[in-house]
PDB file of C-alpha atoms in Angstrom:
ATOM      1  CA  LYS A   4       0.000   0.000   0.000  1.00  0.00           C
ATOM      2  CA  ASN A   5       1.251   3.498  -0.837  1.00  0.00           C
ATOM      3  CA  PRO A   6       2.766   5.101   2.336  1.00  0.00           C
ATOM      4  CA  LEU A   7       1.032   8.380   1.443  1.00  0.00           C
ATOM      5  CA  VAL A   8      -2.330   6.606   1.604  1.00  0.00           C
ATOM      6  CA  VAL A   9      -1.445   5.073   4.987  1.00  0.00           C
ATOM      7  CA  ASN A  10      -0.429   8.502   6.325  1.00  0.00           C
ATOM      8  CA  GLY A  11      -3.583  10.086   4.882  1.00  0.00           C
ATOM      9  CA  ILE A  12      -5.881   7.565   6.569  1.00  0.00           C
ATOM     10  CA  VAL A  13      -4.162   7.912   9.952  1.00  0.00           C
ATOM     11  CA  ASP A  14      -4.136  11.719   9.697  1.00  0.00           C
ATOM     12  CA  LYS A  15      -7.880  11.793   8.971  1.00  0.00           C
ATOM     13  CA  ALA A  16      -8.521   9.817  12.173  1.00  0.00           C
ATOM     14  CA  ALA A  17      -6.919  12.686  14.170  1.00  0.00           C
ATOM     15  CA  LEU A  18      -5.891  10.310  16.950  1.00  0.00           C
ATOM     16  CA  LYS A  19      -5.369  11.569  20.486  1.00  0.00           C
ATOM     17  CA  GLN A  20      -2.851  10.253  23.008  1.00  0.00           C
ATOM     18  CA  HIS A  21      -5.533   8.943  25.390  1.00  0.00           C
ATOM     19  CA  GLU A  22      -7.501   7.037  22.741  1.00  0.00           C
ATOM     20  CA  VAL A  23      -7.836   3.306  22.101  1.00  0.00           C
ATOM     21  CA  VAL A  24      -7.889   2.418  18.394  1.00  0.00           C
ATOM     22  CA  LEU A  25      -9.555  -0.641  16.877  1.00  0.00           C
ATOM     23  CA  GLU A  26      -7.905  -1.752  13.638  1.00  0.00           C
ATOM     24  CA  VAL A  27      -9.442  -4.395  11.374  1.00  0.00           C
ATOM     25  CA  GLY A  28      -7.085  -6.327   9.116  1.00  0.00           C
ATOM     26  CA  PRO A  29      -3.679  -4.851  10.107  1.00  0.00           C
ATOM     27  CA  GLY A  30      -1.809  -6.975   7.535  1.00  0.00           C
ATOM     28  CA  THR A  31       1.931  -6.484   7.979  1.00  0.00           C
ATOM     29  CA  GLY A  32       1.374  -3.533  10.306  1.00  0.00           C
ATOM     30  CA  ASN A  33       2.276  -0.433   8.266  1.00  0.00           C
ATOM     31  CA  MET A  34      -0.753   1.494   9.549  1.00  0.00           C
ATOM     32  CA  THR A  35      -0.596  -0.188  12.956  1.00  0.00           C
ATOM     33  CA  VAL A  36       2.870   1.199  13.742  1.00  0.00           C
ATOM     34  CA  LYS A  37       1.806   4.717  12.713  1.00  0.00           C
ATOM     35  CA  MET A  38      -1.191   4.569  15.052  1.00  0.00           C
ATOM     36  CA  LEU A  39       0.795   3.057  17.956  1.00  0.00           C
ATOM     37  CA  GLU A  40       3.036   6.140  17.804  1.00  0.00           C
ATOM     38  CA  GLN A  41       0.017   8.415  18.324  1.00  0.00           C
ATOM     39  CA  ALA A  42      -2.551   6.557  20.444  1.00  0.00           C
ATOM     40  CA  LYS A  43      -2.684   5.010  23.908  1.00  0.00           C
ATOM     41  CA  LYS A  44      -3.332   1.522  22.533  1.00  0.00           C
ATOM     42  CA  VAL A  45      -4.186  -0.336  19.313  1.00  0.00           C
ATOM     43  CA  VAL A  46      -6.351  -3.457  19.344  1.00  0.00           C
ATOM     44  CA  ALA A  47      -5.948  -5.212  15.979  1.00  0.00           C
ATOM     45  CA  ILE A  48      -8.361  -7.915  14.766  1.00  0.00           C
ATOM     46  CA  GLU A  49      -6.786 -10.217  12.171  1.00  0.00           C
ATOM     47  CA  LEU A  50      -8.194 -13.393  10.635  1.00  0.00           C
ATOM     48  CA  ASP A  51      -5.018 -14.622   8.889  1.00  0.00           C
ATOM     49  CA  PRO A  52      -2.658 -16.334  11.400  1.00  0.00           C
ATOM     50  CA  ARG A  53       0.373 -15.430   9.243  1.00  0.00           C
ATOM     51  CA  MET A  54      -0.476 -11.745   9.510  1.00  0.00           C
ATOM     52  CA  VAL A  55      -0.978 -12.062  13.277  1.00  0.00           C
ATOM     53  CA  VAL A  56       2.662 -13.167  13.510  1.00  0.00           C
ATOM     54  CA  GLU A  57       3.848 -10.450  11.095  1.00  0.00           C
ATOM     55  CA  VAL A  58       2.210  -7.541  12.922  1.00  0.00           C
ATOM     56  CA  GLN A  59       3.511  -8.764  16.282  1.00  0.00           C
ATOM     57  CA  LYS A  60       7.043  -9.053  14.817  1.00  0.00           C
ATOM     58  CA  ARG A  61       6.911  -5.399  13.703  1.00  0.00           C
ATOM     59  CA  VAL A  62       6.910  -4.131  17.305  1.00  0.00           C
ATOM     60  CA  GLN A  63       8.649  -6.984  19.112  1.00  0.00           C
ATOM     61  CA  GLY A  64      11.312  -5.683  21.493  1.00  0.00           C
ATOM     62  CA  THR A  65      10.271  -2.032  21.019  1.00  0.00           C
ATOM     63  CA  PRO A  66       8.411   0.342  23.396  1.00  0.00           C
ATOM     64  CA  LEU A  67       5.369   0.028  21.118  1.00  0.00           C
ATOM     65  CA  GLU A  68       4.981  -3.699  21.895  1.00  0.00           C
ATOM     66  CA  ARG A  69       3.104  -3.127  25.178  1.00  0.00           C
ATOM     67  CA  LYS A  70       0.599  -0.842  23.407  1.00  0.00           C
ATOM     68  CA  LEU A  71      -0.492  -3.501  20.880  1.00  0.00           C
ATOM     69  CA  GLU A  72      -3.115  -6.187  21.446  1.00  0.00           C
ATOM     70  CA  VAL A  73      -3.866  -8.600  18.592  1.00  0.00           C
ATOM     71  CA  ILE A  74      -7.105 -10.587  18.455  1.00  0.00           C
ATOM     72  CA  HIS A  75      -6.909 -13.575  16.108  1.00  0.00           C
ATOM     73  CA  GLY A  76     -10.447 -13.954  14.754  1.00  0.00           C
ATOM     74  CA  ASP A  77     -13.230 -12.873  12.420  1.00  0.00           C
ATOM     75  CA  PHE A  78     -14.413  -9.299  13.033  1.00  0.00           C
ATOM     76  CA  LEU A  79     -18.015 -10.333  12.363  1.00  0.00           C
ATOM     77  CA  LYS A  80     -17.872 -13.086  15.021  1.00  0.00           C
ATOM     78  CA  VAL A  81     -15.724 -11.715  17.845  1.00  0.00           C
ATOM     79  CA  ALA A  82     -17.017  -9.560  20.689  1.00  0.00           C
ATOM     80  CA  LEU A  83     -15.639  -6.084  20.101  1.00  0.00           C
ATOM     81  CA  PRO A  84     -13.545  -4.522  22.880  1.00  0.00           C
ATOM     82  CA  TYR A  85     -13.901  -0.933  24.055  1.00  0.00           C
ATOM     83  CA  PHE A  86     -12.480   1.573  21.552  1.00  0.00           C
ATOM     84  CA  ASP A  87     -12.634   5.285  20.795  1.00  0.00           C
ATOM     85  CA  VAL A  88     -11.723   5.213  17.096  1.00  0.00           C
ATOM     86  CA  MET A  89     -11.805   2.500  14.466  1.00  0.00           C
ATOM     87  CA  VAL A  90      -9.450   2.554  11.482  1.00  0.00           C
ATOM     88  CA  ALA A  91      -9.705  -0.112   8.817  1.00  0.00           C
ATOM     89  CA  ASN A  92      -8.907  -1.127   5.269  1.00  0.00           C
ATOM     90  CA  ILE A  93     -11.473  -3.888   5.099  1.00  0.00           C
ATOM     91  CA  PRO A  94     -12.138  -6.871   2.833  1.00  0.00           C
ATOM     92  CA  TYR A  95     -14.810  -5.429   0.553  1.00  0.00           C
ATOM     93  CA  GLN A  96     -17.071  -8.492   0.773  1.00  0.00           C
ATOM     94  CA  ILE A  97     -17.819  -7.762   4.460  1.00  0.00           C
ATOM     95  CA  SER A  98     -18.472  -4.030   3.988  1.00  0.00           C
ATOM     96  CA  SER A  99     -22.189  -4.070   4.796  1.00  0.00           C
ATOM     97  CA  PRO A 100     -22.249  -6.429   7.824  1.00  0.00           C
ATOM     98  CA  LEU A 101     -19.135  -4.737   9.235  1.00  0.00           C
ATOM     99  CA  THR A 102     -20.733  -1.306   8.951  1.00  0.00           C
ATOM    100  CA  PHE A 103     -23.911  -2.349  10.753  1.00  0.00           C
ATOM    101  CA  LYS A 104     -22.062  -4.265  13.468  1.00  0.00           C
ATOM    102  CA  LEU A 105     -20.048  -1.116  14.010  1.00  0.00           C
ATOM    103  CA  LEU A 106     -23.126   1.137  14.198  1.00  0.00           C
ATOM    104  CA  ALA A 107     -24.803  -1.234  16.681  1.00  0.00           C
ATOM    105  CA  HIS A 108     -21.752  -1.187  18.983  1.00  0.00           C
ATOM    106  CA  ARG A 109     -22.069   0.275  22.474  1.00  0.00           C
ATOM    107  CA  PRO A 110     -20.691   2.317  24.084  1.00  0.00           C
ATOM    108  CA  LEU A 111     -20.623   4.774  21.212  1.00  0.00           C
ATOM    109  CA  PHE A 112     -17.191   5.480  19.708  1.00  0.00           C
ATOM    110  CA  ARG A 113     -15.936   8.875  18.459  1.00  0.00           C
ATOM    111  CA  CYS A 114     -15.492   7.954  14.802  1.00  0.00           C
ATOM    112  CA  ALA A 115     -14.449   5.302  12.312  1.00  0.00           C
ATOM    113  CA  VAL A 116     -12.185   5.957   9.314  1.00  0.00           C
ATOM    114  CA  ILE A 117     -12.669   3.145   6.813  1.00  0.00           C
ATOM    115  CA  MET A 118     -11.538   2.404   3.280  1.00  0.00           C
ATOM    116  CA  TYR A 119     -14.340   0.906   1.186  1.00  0.00           C
ATOM    117  CA  GLN A 120     -14.779  -0.035  -2.463  1.00  0.00           C
ATOM    118  CA  GLU A 121     -15.721   3.220  -4.207  1.00  0.00           C
ATOM    119  CA  GLU A 122     -19.328   2.461  -5.112  1.00  0.00           C
ATOM    120  CA  PHE A 123     -20.117   1.177  -1.609  1.00  0.00           C
ATOM    121  CA  ALA A 124     -18.627   4.346  -0.099  1.00  0.00           C
ATOM    122  CA  GLN A 125     -20.737   6.496  -2.426  1.00  0.00           C
ATOM    123  CA  ARG A 126     -23.886   4.598  -1.406  1.00  0.00           C
ATOM    124  CA  LEU A 127     -23.236   5.563   2.220  1.00  0.00           C
ATOM    125  CA  THR A 128     -23.686   9.266   1.409  1.00  0.00           C
ATOM    126  CA  ALA A 129     -26.127   9.066  -1.534  1.00  0.00           C
ATOM    127  CA  ARG A 130     -29.104  11.445  -1.342  1.00  0.00           C
ATOM    128  CA  PRO A 131     -32.759  10.973  -2.382  1.00  0.00           C
ATOM    129  CA  GLY A 132     -33.129  10.929  -6.167  1.00  0.00           C
ATOM    130  CA  GLU A 133     -29.548   9.832  -6.798  1.00  0.00           C
ATOM    131  CA  LYS A 134     -28.881   6.558  -8.616  1.00  0.00           C
ATOM    132  CA  LEU A 135     -26.991   4.945  -5.711  1.00  0.00           C
ATOM    133  CA  TYR A 136     -29.558   5.938  -3.031  1.00  0.00           C
ATOM    134  CA  CYS A 137     -30.658   2.732  -1.298  1.00  0.00           C
ATOM    135  CA  ARG A 138     -31.527   1.080   2.008  1.00  0.00           C
ATOM    136  CA  LEU A 139     -27.845   1.223   3.017  1.00  0.00           C
ATOM    137  CA  SER A 140     -27.850   5.020   2.483  1.00  0.00           C
ATOM    138  CA  VAL A 141     -30.952   5.579   4.613  1.00  0.00           C
ATOM    139  CA  ASN A 142     -29.961   3.256   7.448  1.00  0.00           C
ATOM    140  CA  THR A 143     -26.413   4.568   7.715  1.00  0.00           C
ATOM    141  CA  GLN A 144     -27.450   8.216   7.600  1.00  0.00           C
ATOM    142  CA  LEU A 145     -30.120   7.595  10.248  1.00  0.00           C
ATOM    143  CA  LEU A 146     -27.497   6.278  12.669  1.00  0.00           C
ATOM    144  CA  ALA A 147     -24.403   8.291  11.722  1.00  0.00           C
ATOM    145  CA  ARG A 148     -22.911  11.269   9.953  1.00  0.00           C
ATOM    146  CA  VAL A 149     -20.789  10.080   7.018  1.00  0.00           C
ATOM    147  CA  THR A 150     -18.128  12.187   5.278  1.00  0.00           C
ATOM    148  CA  GLN A 151     -16.201  11.315   2.121  1.00  0.00           C
ATOM    149  CA  LEU A 152     -12.488  11.926   2.811  1.00  0.00           C
ATOM    150  CA  LEU A 153     -10.188  10.534   0.115  1.00  0.00           C
ATOM    151  CA  LYS A 154     -10.373   8.820  -3.249  1.00  0.00           C
ATOM    152  CA  VAL A 155      -7.721   6.100  -3.514  1.00  0.00           C
ATOM    153  CA  GLY A 156      -6.907   4.883  -7.019  1.00  0.00           C
ATOM    154  CA  LYS A 157      -6.383   1.155  -7.544  1.00  0.00           C
ATOM    155  CA  ASN A 158      -2.757   1.758  -8.625  1.00  0.00           C
ATOM    156  CA  ASN A 159      -1.879   2.587  -5.000  1.00  0.00           C
ATOM    157  CA  PHE A 160      -1.982  -1.153  -4.250  1.00  0.00           C
ATOM    158  CA  LYS A 161       0.121  -4.122  -5.318  1.00  0.00           C
ATOM    159  CA  PRO A 162      -1.381  -6.128  -6.863  1.00  0.00           C
ATOM    160  CA  PRO A 163      -3.965  -3.502  -7.908  1.00  0.00           C
ATOM    161  CA  PRO A 164      -7.624  -4.412  -7.282  1.00  0.00           C
ATOM    162  CA  LYS A 165     -10.203  -4.110 -10.069  1.00  0.00           C
ATOM    163  CA  VAL A 166     -11.856  -0.977  -8.664  1.00  0.00           C
ATOM    164  CA  ASP A 167     -10.933   2.301  -6.976  1.00  0.00           C
ATOM    165  CA  SER A 168     -11.492   2.855  -3.268  1.00  0.00           C
ATOM    166  CA  ARG A 169     -12.657   5.677  -1.027  1.00  0.00           C
ATOM    167  CA  VAL A 170     -11.951   6.539   2.584  1.00  0.00           C
ATOM    168  CA  VAL A 171     -14.902   7.750   4.659  1.00  0.00           C
ATOM    169  CA  ARG A 172     -15.378   8.955   8.214  1.00  0.00           C
ATOM    170  CA  ILE A 173     -18.389   7.615  10.144  1.00  0.00           C
ATOM    171  CA  GLU A 174     -19.473   9.465  13.296  1.00  0.00           C
ATOM    172  CA  PRO A 175     -22.338   7.831  15.248  1.00  0.00           C
ATOM    173  CA  ARG A 176     -25.203  10.149  16.152  1.00  0.00           C
ATOM    174  CA  ASN A 177     -25.059  10.828  19.871  1.00  0.00           C
ATOM    175  CA  PRO A 178     -27.575  10.280  21.305  1.00  0.00           C
ATOM    176  CA  PRO A 179     -28.814   7.638  18.850  1.00  0.00           C
ATOM    177  CA  PRO A 180     -32.253   8.251  17.289  1.00  0.00           C
ATOM    178  CA  PRO A 181     -35.034   7.054  19.652  1.00  0.00           C
ATOM    179  CA  ILE A 182     -36.553   4.450  17.341  1.00  0.00           C
ATOM    180  CA  ASN A 183     -36.975   0.699  17.205  1.00  0.00           C
ATOM    181  CA  PHE A 184     -34.373  -0.118  14.544  1.00  0.00           C
ATOM    182  CA  ALA A 185     -35.877  -3.522  13.730  1.00  0.00           C
ATOM    183  CA  GLU A 186     -39.199  -1.806  12.932  1.00  0.00           C
ATOM    184  CA  TRP A 187     -37.468   0.895  10.919  1.00  0.00           C
ATOM    185  CA  ASP A 188     -35.344  -1.525   8.922  1.00  0.00           C
ATOM    186  CA  GLY A 189     -38.313  -3.831   8.300  1.00  0.00           C
ATOM    187  CA  MET A 190     -40.242  -0.982   6.683  1.00  0.00           C
ATOM    188  CA  VAL A 191     -37.279   0.473   4.785  1.00  0.00           C
ATOM    189  CA  ARG A 192     -36.355  -2.969   3.442  1.00  0.00           C
ATOM    190  CA  LEU A 193     -39.848  -3.322   1.913  1.00  0.00           C
ATOM    191  CA  CYS A 194     -39.715   0.191   0.456  1.00  0.00           C
ATOM    192  CA  PHE A 195     -36.347  -0.353  -1.249  1.00  0.00           C
ATOM    193  CA  ASN A 196     -37.088  -3.821  -2.611  1.00  0.00           C
ATOM    194  CA  ARG A 197     -38.741  -1.897  -5.463  1.00  0.00           C
ATOM    195  CA  LYS A 198     -37.586   1.650  -4.838  1.00  0.00           C
ATOM    196  CA  ASN A 199     -39.163   3.096  -8.003  1.00  0.00           C
ATOM    197  CA  LYS A 200     -42.641   1.630  -7.415  1.00  0.00           C
ATOM    198  CA  THR A 201     -45.264   3.675  -5.566  1.00  0.00           C
ATOM    199  CA  LEU A 202     -45.597   2.960  -1.863  1.00  0.00           C
ATOM    200  CA  ARG A 203     -49.246   2.026  -2.398  1.00  0.00           C
ATOM    201  CA  ALA A 204     -48.233  -0.654  -4.914  1.00  0.00           C
ATOM    202  CA  ILE A 205     -45.574  -2.005  -2.531  1.00  0.00           C
ATOM    203  CA  PHE A 206     -47.642  -2.118   0.659  1.00  0.00           C
ATOM    204  CA  THR A 207     -50.800  -3.554  -0.946  1.00  0.00           C
ATOM    205  CA  SER A 208     -49.014  -6.361  -2.812  1.00  0.00           C
ATOM    206  CA  LYS A 209     -50.033  -9.912  -1.859  1.00  0.00           C
ATOM    207  CA  ALA A 210     -46.699 -10.843  -0.287  1.00  0.00           C
ATOM    208  CA  VAL A 211     -46.453  -7.675   1.820  1.00  0.00           C
ATOM    209  CA  LEU A 212     -50.068  -7.857   3.020  1.00  0.00           C
ATOM    210  CA  THR A 213     -49.464 -11.468   4.069  1.00  0.00           C
ATOM    211  CA  LEU A 214     -46.339 -10.456   6.002  1.00  0.00           C
ATOM    212  CA  LEU A 215     -48.051  -7.501   7.686  1.00  0.00           C
ATOM    213  CA  GLU A 216     -51.098  -9.575   8.587  1.00  0.00           C
ATOM    214  CA  GLY A 217     -48.881 -12.049  10.428  1.00  0.00           C
ATOM    215  CA  ASN A 218     -47.033  -9.232  12.214  1.00  0.00           C
ATOM    216  CA  PHE A 219     -50.347  -7.564  13.136  1.00  0.00           C
ATOM    217  CA  LYS A 220     -51.765 -10.748  14.667  1.00  0.00           C
ATOM    218  CA  THR A 221     -48.553 -11.391  16.630  1.00  0.00           C
ATOM    219  CA  PHE A 222     -48.404  -7.804  17.906  1.00  0.00           C
ATOM    220  CA  CYS A 223     -52.062  -7.847  19.000  1.00  0.00           C
ATOM    221  CA  ALA A 224     -51.568 -11.190  20.777  1.00  0.00           C
ATOM    222  CA  LEU A 225     -48.468  -9.952  22.631  1.00  0.00           C
ATOM    223  CA  LYS A 226     -50.182  -6.703  23.686  1.00  0.00           C
ATOM    224  CA  GLY A 227     -53.529  -8.292  24.542  1.00  0.00           C
ATOM    225  CA  ILE A 228     -55.309  -6.279  21.841  1.00  0.00           C
ATOM    226  CA  PRO A 229     -58.450  -7.999  20.513  1.00  0.00           C
ATOM    227  CA  LEU A 230     -58.405  -8.605  16.766  1.00  0.00           C
ATOM    228  CA  PRO A 231     -60.911  -6.490  14.851  1.00  0.00           C
ATOM    229  CA  GLU A 232     -64.221  -8.004  13.802  1.00  0.00           C
ATOM    230  CA  VAL A 233     -63.957  -8.370  10.046  1.00  0.00           C
ATOM    231  CA  ALA A 234     -66.963  -9.105   7.860  1.00  0.00           C
ATOM    232  CA  ASP A 235     -66.505 -11.743   5.169  1.00  0.00           C
ATOM    233  CA  GLN A 236     -65.924  -9.427   2.215  1.00  0.00           C
ATOM    234  CA  GLY A 237     -64.683 -11.963  -0.280  1.00  0.00           C
ATOM    235  CA  PRO A 238     -61.226 -11.720  -1.850  1.00  0.00           C
ATOM    236  CA  VAL A 239     -59.469  -8.409  -1.312  1.00  0.00           C
ATOM    237  CA  GLN A 240     -58.136  -6.513  -4.326  1.00  0.00           C
ATOM    238  CA  MET A 241     -54.361  -6.514  -4.101  1.00  0.00           C
ATOM    239  CA  GLU A 242     -51.514  -5.506  -6.334  1.00  0.00           C
ATOM    240  CA  GLU A 243     -50.397  -8.600  -8.241  1.00  0.00           C
ATOM    241  CA  ASP A 244     -46.680  -7.816  -8.270  1.00  0.00           C
ATOM    242  CA  GLY A 245     -45.199  -9.102  -5.065  1.00  0.00           C
ATOM    243  CA  GLY A 246     -45.634 -12.835  -4.797  1.00  0.00           C
ATOM    244  CA  ASP A 247     -48.281 -15.528  -4.922  1.00  0.00           C
ATOM    245  CA  ALA A 248     -48.782 -15.945  -1.174  1.00  0.00           C
ATOM    246  CA  ALA A 249     -52.428 -16.011  -0.169  1.00  0.00           C
ATOM    247  CA  ALA A 250     -53.589 -13.062   1.880  1.00  0.00           C
ATOM    248  CA  GLY A 251     -55.020 -15.154   4.671  1.00  0.00           C
ATOM    249  CA  SER A 252     -54.529 -18.601   6.106  1.00  0.00           C
ATOM    250  CA  LYS A 253     -57.011 -21.440   5.681  1.00  0.00           C
ATOM    251  CA  GLY A 254     -59.348 -21.970   8.574  1.00  0.00           C
ATOM    252  CA  SER A 255     -59.227 -18.347   9.789  1.00  0.00           C
ATOM    253  CA  ARG A 256     -60.819 -15.192   8.527  1.00  0.00           C
ATOM    254  CA  SER A 257     -58.340 -13.033   6.623  1.00  0.00           C
ATOM    255  CA  LEU A 258     -57.434  -9.649   8.060  1.00  0.00           C
ATOM    256  CA  ALA A 259     -55.936  -8.610   4.724  1.00  0.00           C
ATOM    257  CA  PRO A 260     -58.889  -6.280   3.893  1.00  0.00           C
ATOM    258  CA  HIS A 261     -58.487  -4.616   7.305  1.00  0.00           C
ATOM    259  CA  LEU A 262     -54.719  -4.249   6.832  1.00  0.00           C
ATOM    260  CA  LYS A 263     -55.222  -2.852   3.347  1.00  0.00           C
ATOM    261  CA  MET A 264     -57.628  -0.264   4.773  1.00  0.00           C
ATOM    262  CA  LEU A 265     -55.103   0.725   7.492  1.00  0.00           C
ATOM    263  CA  ILE A 266     -52.332   1.017   4.899  1.00  0.00           C
ATOM    264  CA  GLU A 267     -54.400   3.185   2.580  1.00  0.00           C
ATOM    265  CA  GLU A 268     -55.476   5.410   5.499  1.00  0.00           C
ATOM    266  CA  THR A 269     -51.840   5.811   6.518  1.00  0.00           C
ATOM    267  CA  LEU A 270     -50.633   6.632   3.012  1.00  0.00           C
ATOM    268  CA  GLU A 271     -53.466   9.128   2.525  1.00  0.00           C
ATOM    269  CA  GLU A 272     -52.780  10.799   5.890  1.00  0.00           C
ATOM    270  CA  THR A 273     -49.068  11.178   5.133  1.00  0.00           C
ATOM    271  CA  GLY A 274     -49.588  12.051   1.458  1.00  0.00           C
ATOM    272  CA  PHE A 275     -47.281   9.243   0.314  1.00  0.00           C
ATOM    273  CA  GLN A 276     -49.712   7.146  -1.797  1.00  0.00           C
ATOM    274  CA  ASP A 277     -47.881   7.920  -5.033  1.00  0.00           C
ATOM    275  CA  ALA A 278     -44.461   8.544  -3.479  1.00  0.00           C
ATOM    276  CA  ARG A 279     -41.482   6.339  -4.301  1.00  0.00           C
ATOM    277  CA  ALA A 280     -38.777   5.303  -1.851  1.00  0.00           C
ATOM    278  CA  ALA A 281     -36.085   6.540  -4.234  1.00  0.00           C
ATOM    279  CA  LYS A 282     -37.223  10.137  -3.603  1.00  0.00           C
ATOM    280  CA  LEU A 283     -38.001  10.039   0.161  1.00  0.00           C
ATOM    281  CA  ASP A 284     -35.629  11.308   2.838  1.00  0.00           C
ATOM    282  CA  ILE A 285     -35.131  10.149   6.433  1.00  0.00           C
ATOM    283  CA  ASP A 286     -37.758  12.534   7.833  1.00  0.00           C
ATOM    284  CA  ASP A 287     -40.301  11.162   5.344  1.00  0.00           C
ATOM    285  CA  PHE A 288     -39.570   7.567   6.381  1.00  0.00           C
ATOM    286  CA  LEU A 289     -39.785   8.491  10.078  1.00  0.00           C
ATOM    287  CA  ALA A 290     -43.178  10.138   9.536  1.00  0.00           C
ATOM    288  CA  LEU A 291     -44.391   7.109   7.600  1.00  0.00           C
ATOM    289  CA  LEU A 292     -43.225   4.615  10.246  1.00  0.00           C
ATOM    290  CA  ASN A 293     -44.823   6.657  13.021  1.00  0.00           C
ATOM    291  CA  ALA A 294     -48.140   6.789  11.134  1.00  0.00           C
ATOM    292  CA  PHE A 295     -48.077   3.024  10.468  1.00  0.00           C
ATOM    293  CA  ASN A 296     -47.199   2.168  14.082  1.00  0.00           C
ATOM    294  CA  LYS A 297     -50.027   4.379  15.386  1.00  0.00           C
ATOM    295  CA  ARG A 298     -52.381   1.962  13.612  1.00  0.00           C
ATOM    296  CA  ASN A 299     -50.510  -1.090  14.936  1.00  0.00           C
ATOM    297  CA  VAL A 300     -49.111  -1.879  11.485  1.00  0.00           C
ATOM    298  CA  ARG A 301     -45.789  -3.488  12.405  1.00  0.00           C
ATOM    299  CA  PHE A 302     -42.721  -4.462  10.398  1.00  0.00           C
ATOM    300  CA  SER A 303     -40.844  -6.737  12.797  1.00  0.00           C
TER     301      SER A 303
END
């Protein structure tokens, strides 16, 4: 890796002498040594046993040795230690699960400076209406402030990868937003499955009505809420695109017509009947989730 890139990443982390740094994938330790010179401690998580040995060799017999702790394991599986700052050049295939494990970590850390594959990094900061705007964009921006820092061309690496990279800074929102993230993500996931379809078409499709009916019944049972009396209205009109699952289960009266009514009331109240997820911002999604939950329409 180009030493200028290593220096740039470490500089952007703006490490302080009292801080503990979490590094993912230290490799041979070029960035590790730089950070050990500036921080109180570096905890490095490394999956490859050969690299564990290499990074430990780099500081063996030096004053930096006592400041380094190496965890041999998979970042996605190990319990994360306390840290103030995370710095990482990560394997691109774990970008999404790593990001969400990081954002779920408590206590909150100051920031993370991470090198991602370029398109993934751009998704993190994409805005409504932009081509790369997606569920990842919305979820990350709900939980954190993300800043693009550096573009790193593929020729800075040997051997060069197929794509360019970008370094971003992620700063968790403190305090975190007061929402049930499972509910939020359940709704956002449905919206972005077909981000250019209208919300009415998405939420009244057969598959989604079936899912929401099950959630509604479970929620009412857990909360001791009696199920609504529903007249036998015959088959409910639903959008065809969305799966072949039946709206109700055999042997019990379907609540699909009731759910469809609640959904249409919610969309009319919020003015989002003809809206598309691709154009909605975080405040729009929050308003929509709040309006759905008020009617006991649940997504988790």
